[in-house]
Tab-separated table of C-alpha atoms and ligand atoms in Angstrom:
chain	number	residue	atom	x	y	z
A	115	MET	CA	14.215	20.233	-20.771
A	116	LEU	CA	13.344	19.720	-17.112
A	117	MET	CA	16.344	17.443	-16.466
A	118	LYS	CA	18.977	19.384	-18.417
A	119	GLY	CA	22.386	19.112	-16.738
A	120	LYS	CA	21.286	16.332	-14.381
A	121	LYS	CA	23.146	13.014	-14.099
A	122	GLY	CA	21.716	9.872	-12.545
A	123	VAL	CA	21.840	6.110	-12.285
A	124	VAL	CA	18.896	3.814	-12.972
A	125	LEU	CA	18.943	0.356	-11.363
A	126	GLY	CA	16.337	-2.167	-12.490
A	127	VAL	CA	16.102	-2.211	-16.281
A	128	ALA	CA	15.594	-5.805	-17.438
A	129	ASN	CA	14.043	-5.064	-20.830
A	130	ALA	CA	11.973	-2.476	-22.720
A	131	LYS	CA	8.916	-3.340	-20.609
A	132	SER	CA	10.627	-2.441	-17.315
A	133	ILE	CA	9.243	0.485	-15.325
A	134	ALA	CA	12.879	1.601	-14.879
A	135	TYR	CA	13.203	1.913	-18.651
A	136	GLY	CA	10.093	4.136	-18.775
A	137	ILE	CA	11.597	6.402	-16.106
A	138	ALA	CA	15.046	6.495	-17.765
A	139	LYS	CA	13.517	7.332	-21.164
A	140	SER	CA	11.483	10.190	-19.762
A	141	CYS	CA	14.572	11.596	-17.967
A	142	VAL	CA	16.702	11.373	-21.130
A	143	GLU	CA	13.963	13.029	-23.193
A	144	GLN	CA	14.118	15.896	-20.695
A	145	GLY	CA	17.886	16.258	-21.067
A	146	ALA	CA	19.365	13.977	-18.355
A	147	LYS	CA	22.468	11.814	-18.680
A	148	VAL	CA	21.720	8.332	-17.342
A	149	ALA	CA	23.869	5.376	-16.262
A	150	PHE	CA	22.360	1.872	-16.268
A	151	THR	CA	22.980	-1.321	-14.317
A	152	TYR	CA	22.129	-4.940	-15.077
A	153	LEU	CA	21.656	-7.946	-12.814
A	154	ASN	CA	23.494	-10.655	-14.763
A	155	GLU	CA	24.977	-11.527	-18.152
A	156	ALA	CA	21.642	-12.707	-19.589
A	157	LEU	CA	20.078	-9.321	-18.854
A	158	GLU	CA	23.191	-7.404	-19.942
A	159	LYS	CA	22.316	-8.418	-23.512
A	160	ARG	CA	18.918	-6.722	-23.113
A	161	VAL	CA	20.110	-3.643	-21.257
A	162	ARG	CA	23.052	-2.617	-23.501
A	163	PRO	CA	20.959	-1.922	-26.650
A	164	LEU	CA	18.437	0.070	-24.591
A	165	ALA	CA	21.228	2.118	-23.017
A	166	LYS	CA	22.690	2.733	-26.473
A	167	GLU	CA	19.314	3.908	-27.752
A	168	LEU	CA	19.246	6.444	-24.898
A	169	GLY	CA	22.802	7.657	-25.606
A	170	SER	CA	24.400	5.831	-22.656
A	171	GLU	CA	26.296	2.961	-24.286
A	172	ASP	CA	29.449	3.801	-22.303
A	173	TYR	CA	27.639	3.908	-18.968
A	174	VAL	CA	26.393	0.361	-18.349
A	175	TYR	CA	27.608	-1.493	-15.247
A	176	PRO	CA	26.931	-4.797	-13.479
A	177	CYS	CA	25.132	-4.612	-10.131
A	178	ASP	CA	23.569	-7.536	-8.318
A	179	VAL	CA	22.414	-5.888	-5.082
A	180	ALA	CA	22.871	-9.207	-3.272
A	181	ASN	CA	26.601	-8.726	-3.814
A	182	PRO	CA	28.043	-5.825	-1.744
A	183	GLY	CA	31.241	-5.971	-3.835
A	184	GLU	CA	29.277	-5.086	-6.981
A	185	ILE	CA	27.681	-2.092	-5.246
A	186	LYS	CA	31.134	-0.844	-4.220
A	187	ALA	CA	32.396	-1.380	-7.786
A	188	LEU	CA	29.390	0.596	-9.088
A	189	PHE	CA	30.383	3.485	-6.820
A	190	GLU	CA	33.923	3.468	-8.264
A	191	SER	CA	32.661	3.350	-11.878
A	192	LEU	CA	30.185	6.175	-11.346
A	193	LYS	CA	32.801	8.249	-9.507
A	194	LYS	CA	35.160	7.851	-12.471
A	195	ASP	CA	32.605	8.325	-15.278
A	196	PHE	CA	30.041	10.724	-13.761
A	197	GLY	CA	31.827	12.364	-10.805
A	198	GLU	CA	28.577	13.522	-9.240
A	199	LEU	CA	24.989	12.203	-9.219
A	200	ASP	CA	21.732	14.163	-9.097
A	201	PHE	CA	19.399	11.185	-8.944
A	202	ILE	CA	19.119	7.454	-8.261
A	203	VAL	CA	16.270	5.202	-9.416
A	204	HIS	CA	15.839	1.982	-7.402
A	205	SER	CA	13.406	-0.175	-9.392
A	206	ILE	CA	14.327	-3.571	-7.992
A	207	ALA	CA	12.319	-6.312	-6.337
A	208	PHE	CA	12.516	-10.054	-5.981
A	209	ALA	CA	10.737	-12.804	-4.068
A	210	PRO	CA	10.928	-16.554	-4.726
A	211	LYS	CA	7.997	-17.515	-6.971
A	212	GLU	CA	6.474	-19.938	-4.452
A	213	SER	CA	5.911	-17.018	-2.057
A	214	LEU	CA	3.724	-15.147	-4.581
A	215	SER	CA	0.744	-17.485	-4.505
A	216	GLY	CA	-0.833	-20.029	-2.182
A	217	ARG	CA	-1.165	-19.907	1.606
A	218	PHE	CA	0.501	-16.886	3.227
A	219	TYR	CA	1.534	-18.831	6.315
A	220	ASP	CA	3.623	-21.195	4.200
A	221	ILE	CA	6.220	-18.481	3.491
A	222	SER	CA	9.657	-19.781	4.470
A	223	LYS	CA	12.278	-17.886	6.471
A	224	GLY	CA	14.668	-18.268	3.526
A	225	ALA	CA	12.216	-16.681	1.066
A	226	PHE	CA	11.457	-13.898	3.585
A	227	ASP	CA	15.152	-13.046	4.006
A	228	ILE	CA	15.764	-13.001	0.251
A	229	ALA	CA	12.748	-10.794	-0.534
A	230	MET	CA	13.541	-8.298	2.237
A	231	GLY	CA	17.235	-8.185	1.320
A	232	ILE	CA	16.779	-7.635	-2.421
A	233	SER	CA	13.601	-5.547	-2.347
A	234	VAL	CA	14.086	-3.420	0.794
A	235	TYR	CA	17.565	-3.437	2.311
A	236	SER	CA	19.095	-2.751	-1.119
A	237	LEU	CA	17.540	0.733	-1.087
A	238	ILE	CA	19.354	1.528	2.167
A	239	GLU	CA	22.640	0.030	0.978
A	240	ILE	CA	22.578	1.713	-2.449
A	241	THR	CA	21.772	5.039	-0.799
A	242	ARG	CA	24.597	4.702	1.725
A	243	GLU	CA	27.209	3.524	-0.773
A	244	LEU	CA	26.404	6.101	-3.474
A	245	LYS	CA	25.751	8.991	-1.064
A	246	PRO	CA	29.257	10.492	-1.383
A	247	LEU	CA	28.450	11.130	-5.061
A	248	LEU	CA	25.054	12.730	-4.485
A	249	SER	CA	24.843	16.448	-5.086
A	250	LYS	CA	23.058	18.850	-2.770
A	251	ASN	CA	19.466	18.948	-4.080
A	252	SER	CA	19.448	15.372	-5.396
A	253	SER	CA	16.571	12.911	-5.530
A	254	ILE	CA	16.134	9.172	-4.933
A	255	LEU	CA	13.127	7.257	-6.239
A	256	THR	CA	11.880	3.729	-5.533
A	257	LEU	CA	8.880	1.714	-6.747
A	258	THR	CA	6.158	0.237	-4.589
A	259	TYR	CA	2.675	-1.270	-4.907
A	260	TYR	CA	-0.682	-0.979	-3.109
A	261	GLY	CA	-0.242	-4.563	-1.875
A	262	GLY	CA	2.062	-3.067	0.795
A	263	VAL	CA	-0.889	-1.141	2.248
A	264	LYS	CA	-3.904	-3.405	1.739
A	265	TYR	CA	-4.349	-7.128	1.174
A	266	ILE	CA	-4.021	-8.091	-2.506
A	267	PRO	CA	-4.573	-11.759	-3.493
A	268	ASN	CA	-1.314	-13.643	-4.182
A	269	TYR	CA	0.933	-10.617	-3.547
A	270	ASN	CA	1.764	-12.319	-0.241
A	271	LEU	CA	5.452	-11.913	0.679
A	272	MET	CA	5.946	-8.970	-1.680
A	273	GLY	CA	3.213	-7.122	0.237
A	274	ILE	CA	5.306	-7.349	3.398
A	275	ALA	CA	8.394	-6.196	1.483
A	276	LYS	CA	6.571	-3.201	-0.049
A	277	SER	CA	5.211	-2.190	3.337
A	278	ALA	CA	8.769	-2.169	4.707
A	279	LEU	CA	10.008	-0.353	1.590
A	280	GLU	CA	7.458	2.442	2.060
A	281	MET	CA	8.549	3.011	5.658
A	282	THR	CA	12.200	2.823	4.565
A	283	THR	CA	11.418	5.615	2.080
A	284	LYS	CA	10.069	7.794	4.897
A	285	TYR	CA	12.908	7.112	7.356
A	286	LEU	CA	15.506	7.741	4.638
A	287	ALA	CA	13.703	10.947	3.639
A	288	GLU	CA	13.977	12.292	7.177
A	289	ASP	CA	17.562	11.205	7.608
A	290	LEU	CA	18.788	12.587	4.279
A	291	GLY	CA	16.745	15.777	4.335
A	292	LYS	CA	19.532	17.511	6.246
A	293	ASP	CA	21.882	16.695	3.342
A	294	GLY	CA	19.481	18.157	0.774
A	295	ILE	CA	18.597	14.708	-0.561
A	296	ARG	CA	14.952	13.817	-1.250
A	297	VAL	CA	13.579	10.250	-1.174
A	298	ASN	CA	10.208	9.318	-2.657
A	299	ALA	CA	8.334	6.263	-3.902
A	300	ILE	CA	5.857	5.782	-6.717
A	301	SER	CA	3.093	3.305	-6.042
A	302	SER	CA	2.351	2.095	-9.545
A	303	GLY	CA	-0.782	0.357	-10.715
A	304	PRO	CA	-0.164	-3.146	-12.133
A	305	ILE	CA	1.819	-3.386	-15.394
A	306	LYS	CA	2.802	-6.544	-17.277
A	307	THR	CA	6.578	-6.912	-16.779
A	308	LEU	CA	9.089	-9.671	-16.080
A	309	ALA	CA	8.682	-9.198	-12.313
A	310	SER	CA	4.872	-9.081	-12.299
A	311	ALA	CA	4.683	-12.268	-14.374
A	312	GLY	CA	5.634	-14.123	-11.174
A	313	ILE	CA	2.474	-12.997	-9.326
A	314	GLY	CA	-0.407	-15.468	-9.326
A	315	ASP	CA	-3.551	-14.463	-11.325
A	316	PHE	CA	-1.840	-11.285	-12.528
A	317	ARG	CA	-4.052	-10.978	-15.616
A	318	PHE	CA	-7.127	-10.833	-13.407
A	319	MET	CA	-5.437	-8.084	-11.374
A	320	LEU	CA	-4.982	-6.011	-14.554
A	321	LYS	CA	-8.594	-6.542	-15.554
A	322	TRP	CA	-9.893	-5.672	-12.095
A	323	ASN	CA	-7.819	-2.485	-11.871
A	324	ALA	CA	-8.889	-1.206	-15.290
A	325	ALA	CA	-12.530	-1.930	-14.480
A	326	HIS	CA	-12.554	-0.238	-11.063
A	327	ALA	CA	-10.050	2.641	-11.265
A	328	PRO	CA	-11.760	6.041	-11.660
A	329	LEU	CA	-9.931	6.583	-14.971
A	330	LYS	CA	-11.024	3.117	-16.222
A	331	GLN	CA	-7.682	2.021	-17.658
A	332	ASN	CA	-4.331	0.502	-16.684
A	333	VAL	CA	-1.133	2.530	-16.324
A	334	SER	CA	1.780	2.315	-18.785
A	335	ILE	CA	5.519	2.580	-18.173
A	336	GLU	CA	5.291	5.985	-19.894
A	337	ASP	CA	2.768	7.143	-17.261
A	338	VAL	CA	5.034	5.995	-14.419
A	339	GLY	CA	8.096	7.265	-16.307
A	340	ASN	CA	6.772	10.795	-16.567
A	341	SER	CA	5.645	10.919	-12.934
A	342	GLY	CA	9.025	9.480	-11.925
A	343	MET	CA	10.811	12.163	-13.906
A	344	TYR	CA	8.793	14.799	-12.037
A	345	LEU	CA	9.919	13.352	-8.688
A	346	LEU	CA	13.551	13.389	-9.885
A	347	SER	CA	13.339	16.923	-11.255
A	348	ASP	CA	13.408	20.264	-9.451
A	349	LEU	CA	9.654	20.584	-10.022
A	350	SER	CA	9.263	18.420	-6.902
A	351	LYS	CA	12.012	20.063	-4.854
A	352	ALA	CA	9.713	20.473	-1.824
A	353	VAL	CA	8.461	16.868	-1.965
A	354	THR	CA	10.094	14.114	0.111
A	355	GLY	CA	9.056	10.962	1.961
A	356	GLU	CA	6.016	10.751	-0.294
A	357	ILE	CA	4.300	7.616	-1.579
A	358	HIS	CA	2.905	8.968	-4.837
A	359	TYR	CA	0.173	6.876	-6.472
A	360	VAL	CA	0.285	6.499	-10.249
A	361	ASP	CA	-2.621	4.076	-10.569
A	362	ASN	CA	-5.438	5.878	-12.389
A	363	GLY	CA	-6.912	6.547	-8.930
A	364	PHE	CA	-7.513	2.887	-8.006
A	365	ASN	CA	-6.345	3.389	-4.394
A	366	ILE	CA	-9.093	5.874	-3.516
A	367	MET	CA	-11.856	3.342	-4.102
A	368	GLY	CA	-13.528	1.896	-1.003
A	369	MET	CA	-15.963	-0.150	-3.090
A	370	PRO	CA	-16.514	-0.601	-6.831
A	371	SER	CA	-19.694	0.892	-8.222
A	372	VAL	CA	-22.518	-1.549	-8.926
A	373	LYS	CA	-22.579	-0.529	-12.589
A	374	THR	CA	-18.899	-1.386	-13.017
A	375	ILE	CA	-19.448	-4.774	-11.454
A	376	ASP	CA	-22.298	-5.572	-13.844
A	377	ASN	CA	-20.801	-4.191	-17.053
A	378	LYS	CA	-17.100	-4.825	-16.809
A	379	THR	CA	-16.481	-7.890	-14.694
A	380	LYS	CA	-19.763	-9.732	-15.232
A	381	ILE	CA	-19.835	-10.459	-11.499
A	382	SER	CA	-23.492	-11.077	-10.705
A	383	TRP	CA	-25.240	-9.759	-7.604
A	384	ASN	CA	-28.713	-9.894	-6.128
A	385	GLY	CA	-29.057	-6.294	-4.969
A	386	GLU	CA	-31.865	-3.928	-5.834
A	387	GLU	CA	-31.614	-0.588	-7.667
B	1202	LIG	P1	11.190	-5.781	-14.057
B	1202	LIG	O1	11.313	-7.272	-13.989
B	1202	LIG	O2	11.325	-5.156	-15.386
B	1202	LIG	O3	12.198	-5.085	-13.044
B	1202	LIG	C1	12.618	-5.695	-11.846
B	1202	LIG	C2	14.115	-5.530	-11.816
B	1202	LIG	O4	14.662	-6.005	-10.590
B	1202	LIG	C3	14.813	-6.292	-12.947
B	1202	LIG	O5	15.561	-5.417	-13.743
B	1202	LIG	C4	15.733	-7.243	-12.197
B	1202	LIG	O6	16.953	-7.453	-12.895
B	1202	LIG	C5	15.953	-6.468	-10.913
B	1202	LIG	N1	16.510	-7.298	-9.855
B	1202	LIG	C6	15.983	-8.420	-9.282
B	1202	LIG	N2	16.869	-8.924	-8.402
B	1202	LIG	C7	17.975	-8.114	-8.432
B	1202	LIG	C8	19.225	-8.113	-7.755
B	1202	LIG	N3	19.574	-9.082	-6.893
B	1202	LIG	N4	20.120	-7.126	-8.024
B	1202	LIG	C9	19.821	-6.156	-8.927
B	1202	LIG	N5	18.641	-6.107	-9.603
B	1202	LIG	C10	17.743	-7.079	-9.353
B	1202	LIG	O7	9.750	-5.464	-13.425
B	1202	LIG	P2	9.083	-4.073	-12.992
B	1202	LIG	O8	7.655	-4.401	-12.872
B	1202	LIG	O9	9.542	-2.974	-13.862
B	1202	LIG	O10	9.632	-3.874	-11.503
B	1202	LIG	C11	10.314	-2.715	-11.072
B	1202	LIG	C12	9.813	-2.290	-9.706
B	1202	LIG	O11	8.465	-1.839	-9.821
B	1202	LIG	C13	9.797	-3.391	-8.657
B	1202	LIG	O12	10.178	-2.851	-7.405
B	1202	LIG	C14	8.340	-3.794	-8.632
B	1202	LIG	O13	7.963	-4.401	-7.423
B	1202	LIG	C15	7.710	-2.437	-8.790
B	1202	LIG	N6	6.298	-2.433	-9.173
B	1202	LIG	C16	5.871	-3.142	-10.252
B	1202	LIG	C17	4.525	-3.142	-10.583
B	1202	LIG	C18	4.017	-3.958	-11.753
B	1202	LIG	O14	2.817	-4.256	-11.807
B	1202	LIG	N7	4.856	-4.304	-12.721
B	1202	LIG	C19	3.592	-2.405	-9.821
B	1202	LIG	C20	4.069	-1.676	-8.729
B	1202	LIG	C21	5.422	-1.695	-8.400
C-alpha cells in the first residue's frame, strides 16, 4: 500500500483507455483516495462510472482548463471535500486536428495559441491555483511524448507543445522545490487513446515503436500507470524535474538494427552483411 493515506486529483480521464485512468487505478490499488475531473457533459457520462468503480463517486468535478472560473471552482470543491492534496496528475493535451498532419509551416497562430494554452499553460495554472492545498512532500505529474525532443512525423504542433511542457516541468520543479513539492513528467510511448487518434498515421507509429524498441512491444496504460504511481509516491521522494521515459526503451535507439528492419517492418535495403 504505497499510497496509503494519500489524497490526489487526476485531471484528464476521458474513458477507460485514458493514461490518466491507468495512473488513477494504480494509485487507488495502492491505497490512495482520488478525485476526478471531466472536460464536458459528454465526457462526464464516461468519467462518473469509472470514478465509481474506483470508490470516488462523490469526488467528480467539472474542469475545462480553458475556463479559469472552472479551475477556481475545482479549488473550492477540493478544499471542501479533501482539505489537503498530496498529488496532482495533469494528463491533458489538445491541438486542433489540422495541426497534427500535413505541412508544419501551415500551422496557424490560432491553433498554436490553443495548443499551448491547453497543453502547457494549464500545468502552470493548475499548479498555482491548487498550490494552497498541496501538502509538504507532495508530487505533481504530467505526460509528455518523445515528439517534444526529436522530430516525429505528423506530431507537428504537439511536438512544440511537449517541448515547452518538458521545460515547464523543470522550471516548476525548481520553483516549487523550496515548498517541498516535486514536479515530474512521464514520456510515454504511443498508446491508442482518444487524443492519439487525432495524430496522422498513428497506427504506423505503434507498429514502428513495437518493432524498434529494445523490449519489442508497445506500452500499456497499466505500464504508465504503475510508473506514474511511483513518481507520485514517497518511493521517488528525491526525484524532481525529471522526464522519465516509459517507452520500452525506444528513446535510446540511434538507429534500428538491420535485422529488425528486415523481419518486422519489411522495409527492404541493399546493404551487405
Ligand atoms: P485522452 O484523450 O484519454 O486524454 C486527454 C485528456 O485531455 C482528455 O481527458 C480530455 O478531456 C482532456 N482535455 C482536452 N482538452 C481539455 C481542456 N480544455 N480542459 C480539460 N481537459 C482537457 O488521451 P491520452 O493519450 O490519455 O492523453 C493524456 C496525456 O498523455 C496527454 O498529455 C497526451 O499528450 C499524453 N501522451 C499520450 C500518448 C499516447 O500515445 N496516447 C503518448 C505520450 C503522451
